[in-house]
Tab-separated table of C-alpha atoms (C1' of nucleotides) in Angstrom:
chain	number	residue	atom	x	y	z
E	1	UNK	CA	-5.786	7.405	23.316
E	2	UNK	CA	-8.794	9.523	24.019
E	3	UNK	CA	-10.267	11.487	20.560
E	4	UNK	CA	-9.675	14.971	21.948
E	5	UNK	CA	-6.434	14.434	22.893
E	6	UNK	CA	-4.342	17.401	21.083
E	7	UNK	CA	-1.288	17.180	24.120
E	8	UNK	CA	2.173	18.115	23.248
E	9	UNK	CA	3.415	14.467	23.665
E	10	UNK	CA	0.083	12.870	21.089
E	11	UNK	CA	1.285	15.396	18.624
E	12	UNK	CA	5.059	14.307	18.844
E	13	UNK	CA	3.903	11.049	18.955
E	14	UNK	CA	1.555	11.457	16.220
E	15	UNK	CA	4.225	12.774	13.615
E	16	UNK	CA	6.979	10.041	14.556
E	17	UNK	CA	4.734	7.488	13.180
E	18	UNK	CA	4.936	9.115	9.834
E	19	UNK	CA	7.062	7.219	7.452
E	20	UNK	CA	7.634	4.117	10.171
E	21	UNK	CA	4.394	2.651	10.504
E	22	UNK	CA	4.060	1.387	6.764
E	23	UNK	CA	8.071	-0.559	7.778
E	24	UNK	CA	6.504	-1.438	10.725
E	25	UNK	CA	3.822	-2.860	8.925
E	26	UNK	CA	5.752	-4.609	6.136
E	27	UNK	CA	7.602	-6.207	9.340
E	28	UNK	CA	4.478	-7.955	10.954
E	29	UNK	CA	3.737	-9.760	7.508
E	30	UNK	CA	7.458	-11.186	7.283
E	31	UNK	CA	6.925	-14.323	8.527
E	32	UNK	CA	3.238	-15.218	7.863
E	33	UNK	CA	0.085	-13.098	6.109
E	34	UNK	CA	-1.463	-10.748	8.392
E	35	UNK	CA	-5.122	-8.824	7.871
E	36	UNK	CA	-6.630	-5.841	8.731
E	37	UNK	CA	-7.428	-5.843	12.005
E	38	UNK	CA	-4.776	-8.144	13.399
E	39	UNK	CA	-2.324	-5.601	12.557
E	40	UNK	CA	-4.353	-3.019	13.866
E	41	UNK	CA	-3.992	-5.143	17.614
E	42	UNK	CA	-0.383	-5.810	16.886
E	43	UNK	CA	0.379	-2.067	16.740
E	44	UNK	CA	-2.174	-1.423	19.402
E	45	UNK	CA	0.013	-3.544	21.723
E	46	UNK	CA	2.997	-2.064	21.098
E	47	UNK	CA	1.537	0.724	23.099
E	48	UNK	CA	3.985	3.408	21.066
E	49	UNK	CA	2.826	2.730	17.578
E	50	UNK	CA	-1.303	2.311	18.336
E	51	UNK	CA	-3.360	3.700	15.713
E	52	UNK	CA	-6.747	3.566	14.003
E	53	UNK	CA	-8.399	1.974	10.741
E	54	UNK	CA	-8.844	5.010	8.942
E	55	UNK	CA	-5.248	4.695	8.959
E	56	UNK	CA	-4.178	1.372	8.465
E	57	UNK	CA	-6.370	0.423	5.219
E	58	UNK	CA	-5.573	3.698	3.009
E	59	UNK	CA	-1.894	2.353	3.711
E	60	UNK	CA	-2.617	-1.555	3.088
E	61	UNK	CA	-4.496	0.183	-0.141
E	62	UNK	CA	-1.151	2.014	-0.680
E	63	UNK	CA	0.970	-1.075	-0.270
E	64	UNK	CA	-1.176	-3.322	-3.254
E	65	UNK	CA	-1.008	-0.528	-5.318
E	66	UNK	CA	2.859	-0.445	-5.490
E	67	UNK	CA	3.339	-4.032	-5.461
E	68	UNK	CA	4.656	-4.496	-1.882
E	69	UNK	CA	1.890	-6.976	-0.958
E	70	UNK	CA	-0.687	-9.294	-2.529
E	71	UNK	CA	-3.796	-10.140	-0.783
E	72	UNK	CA	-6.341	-13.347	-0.747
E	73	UNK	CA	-9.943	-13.517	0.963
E	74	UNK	CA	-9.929	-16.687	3.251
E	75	UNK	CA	-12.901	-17.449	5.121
E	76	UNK	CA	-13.135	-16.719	9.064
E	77	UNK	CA	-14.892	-19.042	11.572
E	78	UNK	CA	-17.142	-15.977	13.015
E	79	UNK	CA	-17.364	-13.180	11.405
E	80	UNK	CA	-17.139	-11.993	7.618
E	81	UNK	CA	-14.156	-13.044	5.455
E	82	UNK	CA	-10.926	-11.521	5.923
E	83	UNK	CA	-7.913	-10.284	3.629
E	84	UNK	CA	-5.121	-11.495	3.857
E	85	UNK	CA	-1.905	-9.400	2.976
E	86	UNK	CA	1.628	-10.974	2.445
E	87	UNK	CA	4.669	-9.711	1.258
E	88	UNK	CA	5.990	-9.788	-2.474
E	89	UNK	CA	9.675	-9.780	-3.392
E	90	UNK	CA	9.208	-5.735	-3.498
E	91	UNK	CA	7.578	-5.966	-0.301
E	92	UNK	CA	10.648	-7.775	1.362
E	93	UNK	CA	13.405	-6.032	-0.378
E	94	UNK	CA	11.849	-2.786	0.488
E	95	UNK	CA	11.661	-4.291	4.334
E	96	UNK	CA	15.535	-5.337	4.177
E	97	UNK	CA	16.424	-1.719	3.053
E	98	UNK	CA	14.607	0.020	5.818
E	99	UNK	CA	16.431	-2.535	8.108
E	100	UNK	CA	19.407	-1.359	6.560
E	101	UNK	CA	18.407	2.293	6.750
E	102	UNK	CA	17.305	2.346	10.376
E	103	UNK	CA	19.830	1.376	12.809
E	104	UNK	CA	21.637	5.144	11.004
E	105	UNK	CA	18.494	7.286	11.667
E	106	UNK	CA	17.898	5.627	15.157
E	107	UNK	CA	21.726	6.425	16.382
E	108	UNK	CA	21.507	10.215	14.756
E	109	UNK	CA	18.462	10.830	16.658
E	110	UNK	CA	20.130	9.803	19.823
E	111	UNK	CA	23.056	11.595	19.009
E	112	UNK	CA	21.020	14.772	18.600
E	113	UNK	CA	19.295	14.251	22.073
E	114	UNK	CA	21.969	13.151	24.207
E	115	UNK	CA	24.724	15.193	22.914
E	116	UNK	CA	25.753	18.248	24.332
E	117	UNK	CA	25.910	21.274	21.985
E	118	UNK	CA	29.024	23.768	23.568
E	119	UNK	CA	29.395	27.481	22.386
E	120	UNK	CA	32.789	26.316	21.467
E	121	UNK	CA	32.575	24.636	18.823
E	122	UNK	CA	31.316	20.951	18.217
E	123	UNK	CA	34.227	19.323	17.799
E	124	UNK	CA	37.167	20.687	14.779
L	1	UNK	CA	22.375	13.292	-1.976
L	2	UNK	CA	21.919	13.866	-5.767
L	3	UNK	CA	18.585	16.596	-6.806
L	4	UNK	CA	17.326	13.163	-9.169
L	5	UNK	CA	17.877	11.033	-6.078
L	6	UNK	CA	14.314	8.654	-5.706
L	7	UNK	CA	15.991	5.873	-4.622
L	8	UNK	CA	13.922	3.804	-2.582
L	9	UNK	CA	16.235	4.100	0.266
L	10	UNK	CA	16.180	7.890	-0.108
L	11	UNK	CA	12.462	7.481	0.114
L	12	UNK	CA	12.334	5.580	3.349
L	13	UNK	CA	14.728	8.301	5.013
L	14	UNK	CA	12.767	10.799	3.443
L	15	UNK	CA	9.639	9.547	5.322
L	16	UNK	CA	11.529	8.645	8.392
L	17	UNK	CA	12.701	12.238	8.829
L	18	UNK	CA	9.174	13.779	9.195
L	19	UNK	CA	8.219	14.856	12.925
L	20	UNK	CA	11.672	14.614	13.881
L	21	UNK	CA	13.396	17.279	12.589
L	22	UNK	CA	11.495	19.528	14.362
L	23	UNK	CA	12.958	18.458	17.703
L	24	UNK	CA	16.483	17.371	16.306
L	25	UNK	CA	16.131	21.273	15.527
L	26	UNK	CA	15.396	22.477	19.159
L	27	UNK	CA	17.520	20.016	20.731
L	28	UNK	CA	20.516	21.634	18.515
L	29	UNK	CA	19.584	24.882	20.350
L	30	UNK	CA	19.126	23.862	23.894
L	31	UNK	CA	22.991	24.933	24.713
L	32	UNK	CA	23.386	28.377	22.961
L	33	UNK	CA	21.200	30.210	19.798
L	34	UNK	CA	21.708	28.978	16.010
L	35	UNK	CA	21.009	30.313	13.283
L	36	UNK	CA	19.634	28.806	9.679
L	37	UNK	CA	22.486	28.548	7.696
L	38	UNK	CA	24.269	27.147	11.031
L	39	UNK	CA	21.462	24.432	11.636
L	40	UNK	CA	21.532	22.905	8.140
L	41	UNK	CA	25.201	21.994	8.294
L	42	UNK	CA	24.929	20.797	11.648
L	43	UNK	CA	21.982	18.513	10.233
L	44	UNK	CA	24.236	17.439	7.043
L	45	UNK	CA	27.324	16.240	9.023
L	46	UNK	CA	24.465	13.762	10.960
L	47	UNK	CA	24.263	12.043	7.534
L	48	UNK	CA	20.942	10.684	8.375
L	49	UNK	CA	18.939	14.066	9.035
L	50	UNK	CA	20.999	15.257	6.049
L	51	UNK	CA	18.031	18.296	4.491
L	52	UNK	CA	17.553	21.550	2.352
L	53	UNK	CA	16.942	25.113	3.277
L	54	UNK	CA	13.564	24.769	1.428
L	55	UNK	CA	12.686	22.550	4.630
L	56	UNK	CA	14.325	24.259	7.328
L	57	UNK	CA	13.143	27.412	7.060
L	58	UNK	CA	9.298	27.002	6.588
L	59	UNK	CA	10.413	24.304	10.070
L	60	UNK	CA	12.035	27.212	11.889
L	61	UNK	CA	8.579	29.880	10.747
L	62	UNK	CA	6.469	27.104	12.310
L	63	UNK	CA	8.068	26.954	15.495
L	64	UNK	CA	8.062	30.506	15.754
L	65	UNK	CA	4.580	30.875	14.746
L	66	UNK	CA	4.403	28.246	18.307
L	67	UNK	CA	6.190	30.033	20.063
L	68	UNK	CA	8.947	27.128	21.081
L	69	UNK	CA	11.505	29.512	19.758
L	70	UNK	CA	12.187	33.553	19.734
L	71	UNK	CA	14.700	35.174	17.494
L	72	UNK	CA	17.204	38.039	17.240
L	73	UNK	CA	19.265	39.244	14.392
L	74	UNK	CA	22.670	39.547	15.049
L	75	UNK	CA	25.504	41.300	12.978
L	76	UNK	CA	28.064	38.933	11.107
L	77	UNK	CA	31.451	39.617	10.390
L	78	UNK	CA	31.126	38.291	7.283
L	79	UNK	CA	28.271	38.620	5.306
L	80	UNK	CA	24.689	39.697	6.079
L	81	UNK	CA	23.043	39.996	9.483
L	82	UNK	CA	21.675	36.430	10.843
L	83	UNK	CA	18.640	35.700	12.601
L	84	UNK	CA	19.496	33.904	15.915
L	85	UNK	CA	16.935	31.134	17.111
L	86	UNK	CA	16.774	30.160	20.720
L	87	UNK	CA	14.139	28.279	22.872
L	88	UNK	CA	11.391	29.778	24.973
L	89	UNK	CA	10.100	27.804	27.748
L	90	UNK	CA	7.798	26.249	25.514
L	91	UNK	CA	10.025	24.736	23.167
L	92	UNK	CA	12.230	23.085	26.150
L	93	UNK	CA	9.100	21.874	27.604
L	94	UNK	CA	8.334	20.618	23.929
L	95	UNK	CA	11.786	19.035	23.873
L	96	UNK	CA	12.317	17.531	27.195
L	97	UNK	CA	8.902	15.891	26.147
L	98	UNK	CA	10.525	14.471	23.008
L	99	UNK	CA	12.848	12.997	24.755
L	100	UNK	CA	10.312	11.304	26.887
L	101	UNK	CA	8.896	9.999	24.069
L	102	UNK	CA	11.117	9.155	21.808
L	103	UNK	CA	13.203	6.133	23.278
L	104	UNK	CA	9.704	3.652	23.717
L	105	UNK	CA	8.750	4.458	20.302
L	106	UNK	CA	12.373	3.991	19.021
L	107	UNK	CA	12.297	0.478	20.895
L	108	UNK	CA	8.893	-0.499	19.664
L	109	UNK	CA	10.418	0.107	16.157
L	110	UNK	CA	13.371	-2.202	16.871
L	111	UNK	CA	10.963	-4.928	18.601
L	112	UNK	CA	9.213	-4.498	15.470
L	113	UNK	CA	12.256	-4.714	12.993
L	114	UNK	CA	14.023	-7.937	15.741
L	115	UNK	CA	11.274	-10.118	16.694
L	116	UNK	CA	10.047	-12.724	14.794
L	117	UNK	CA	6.383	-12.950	14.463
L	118	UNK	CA	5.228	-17.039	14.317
L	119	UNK	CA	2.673	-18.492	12.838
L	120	UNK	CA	1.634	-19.787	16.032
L	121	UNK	CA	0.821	-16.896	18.326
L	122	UNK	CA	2.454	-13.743	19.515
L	123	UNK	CA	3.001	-14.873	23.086
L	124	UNK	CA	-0.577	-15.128	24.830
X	1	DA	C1'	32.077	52.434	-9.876
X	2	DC	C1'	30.801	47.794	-11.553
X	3	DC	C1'	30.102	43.118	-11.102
X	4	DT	C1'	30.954	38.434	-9.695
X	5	DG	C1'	30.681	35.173	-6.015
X	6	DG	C1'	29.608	33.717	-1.395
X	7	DT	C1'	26.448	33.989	2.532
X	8	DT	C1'	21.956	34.368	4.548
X	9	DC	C1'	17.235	34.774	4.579
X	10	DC	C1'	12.467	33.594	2.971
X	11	DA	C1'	8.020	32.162	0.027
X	12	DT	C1'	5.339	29.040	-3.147
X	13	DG	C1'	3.490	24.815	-4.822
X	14	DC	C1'	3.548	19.794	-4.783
X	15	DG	C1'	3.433	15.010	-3.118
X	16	DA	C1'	3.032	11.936	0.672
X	17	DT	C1'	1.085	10.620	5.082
X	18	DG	C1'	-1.656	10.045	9.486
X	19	DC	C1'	-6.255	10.670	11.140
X	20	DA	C1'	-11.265	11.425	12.361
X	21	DA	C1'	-15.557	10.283	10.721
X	22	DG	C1'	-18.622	7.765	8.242
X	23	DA	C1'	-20.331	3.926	5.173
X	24	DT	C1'	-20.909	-1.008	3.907
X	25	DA	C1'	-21.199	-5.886	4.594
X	26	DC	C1'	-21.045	-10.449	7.129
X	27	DC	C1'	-22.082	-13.505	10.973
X	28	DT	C1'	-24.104	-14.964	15.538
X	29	DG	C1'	-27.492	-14.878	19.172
X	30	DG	C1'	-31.707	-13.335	21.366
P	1	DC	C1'	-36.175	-9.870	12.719
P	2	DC	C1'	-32.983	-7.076	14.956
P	3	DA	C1'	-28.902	-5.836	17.804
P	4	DG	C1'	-24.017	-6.248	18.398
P	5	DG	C1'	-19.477	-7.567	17.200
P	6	DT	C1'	-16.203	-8.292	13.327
P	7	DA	C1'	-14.078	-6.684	9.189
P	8	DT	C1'	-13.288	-3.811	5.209
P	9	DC	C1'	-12.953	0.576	2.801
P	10	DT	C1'	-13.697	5.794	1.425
P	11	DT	C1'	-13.601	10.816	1.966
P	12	DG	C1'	-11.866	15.200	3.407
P	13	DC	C1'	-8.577	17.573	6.221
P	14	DA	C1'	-4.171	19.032	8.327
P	15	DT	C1'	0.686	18.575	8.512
P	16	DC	C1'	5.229	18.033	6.846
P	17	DG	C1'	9.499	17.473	3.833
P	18	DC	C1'	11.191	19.171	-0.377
P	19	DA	C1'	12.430	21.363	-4.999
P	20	DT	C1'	12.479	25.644	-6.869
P	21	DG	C1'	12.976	30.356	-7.084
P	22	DG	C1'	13.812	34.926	-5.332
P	23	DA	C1'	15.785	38.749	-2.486
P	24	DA	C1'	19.215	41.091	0.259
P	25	DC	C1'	23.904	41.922	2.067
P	26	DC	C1'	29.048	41.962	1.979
P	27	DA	C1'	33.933	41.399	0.120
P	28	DG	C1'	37.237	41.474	-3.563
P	29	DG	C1'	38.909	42.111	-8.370
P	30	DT	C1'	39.081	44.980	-12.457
DNA sequence: ACCTGGTTCCATGCGATGCAAGATACCTGG
DNA sequence: CCAGGTATCTTGCATCGCATGGAACCAGGT
């Protein structure tokens, strides 16, 4: 994504990641510990859900300060040390309610899109 | 949805609904004008999208301070005059652009949700 | 005429979130 | 010693959902 881009689709794009990226984030940790920047890639390839650092640390900050992750330095082969966030028991419950929560949200959305909306009446 | 409700599931579909509420909003009126009173019921029988009329009406100023909808007031036969939203060229630009966008990031949020992520390697 | 209730509209202030920009530190290689 | 890549974090801003409160209009009962 270029810096100056202010299009119509960035800016939808840009407020659908509110809210989902932290789940989304929660999600990559659920089977091993993730850090920093290896999220950042993850959500980079995803291609929908790409974002930047200035982002993704005031959330992992976020995260440890509810309780929804604990983190350990661990030494890297090249480079400097690296953090290492995994989930708590917090951290996966509140993962298995957004699961939960989703699959409604998702469907309603499509609903709203795909659904045509008659003069009639929608459907009494 | 009780007033006291901070649930954390209310929380997560509290986040989820920002950014797409505007366009659940336009696509309501992309078949015939709505007006306030008629959009938040429409939203509450979703469920999901379920809101207040403190958030859809500073939602419906915005998008007439953008000009992706124009309004008229209209006589009721019951009860004072309503203002009738309906969507300019801009706002079915801005929702036919939506619905571009929407389905990738809604599958990137399932991949993310699905797919296991191993220890091992993504898949390079 | 009064007043109670329902309907419809809107404004204000707060908390949460994504983001651009910048700062700091570590390691490797020339 | 210095340049570049890796990795972490902070600050200030803009946006958005929401609770709360207020204002206006109409119908019906007393």
């Amino acid at each position: 994504m270029e810096p100056g881009d202010s299009t119509k689709q960035a800016r939808a794009a840009a407020q659908l990641r509110k809210g989902v990226l932290e789940y989304c984030v929660l999600a990559l940790m659920r089977d091993r510990p993730r850090y920093g920047v290896e999220l950042l890639h993850a959500l980079e390839e995803s291609g929908a859900l790409a974002t930047s650092q200035g982002t993704v640390y005031p959330l992992l900050s976020r995260l440890r300060r509810d309780d929804l992750v604990t983190t350990t330095w661990q030494e890297s082969a090249s480079g400097p040390p690296r953090r290492y966030y995994a989930l708590t028991d917090s951290g996966r419950a509140a993962l298995d309610e957004f699961t939960r929560v989703w699959p409604g949200f998702r469907n309603a959305v499509d609903a709203f899109l795909t659904t045509p909306h008659p003069p009639t009446g929608d459907l009494a």
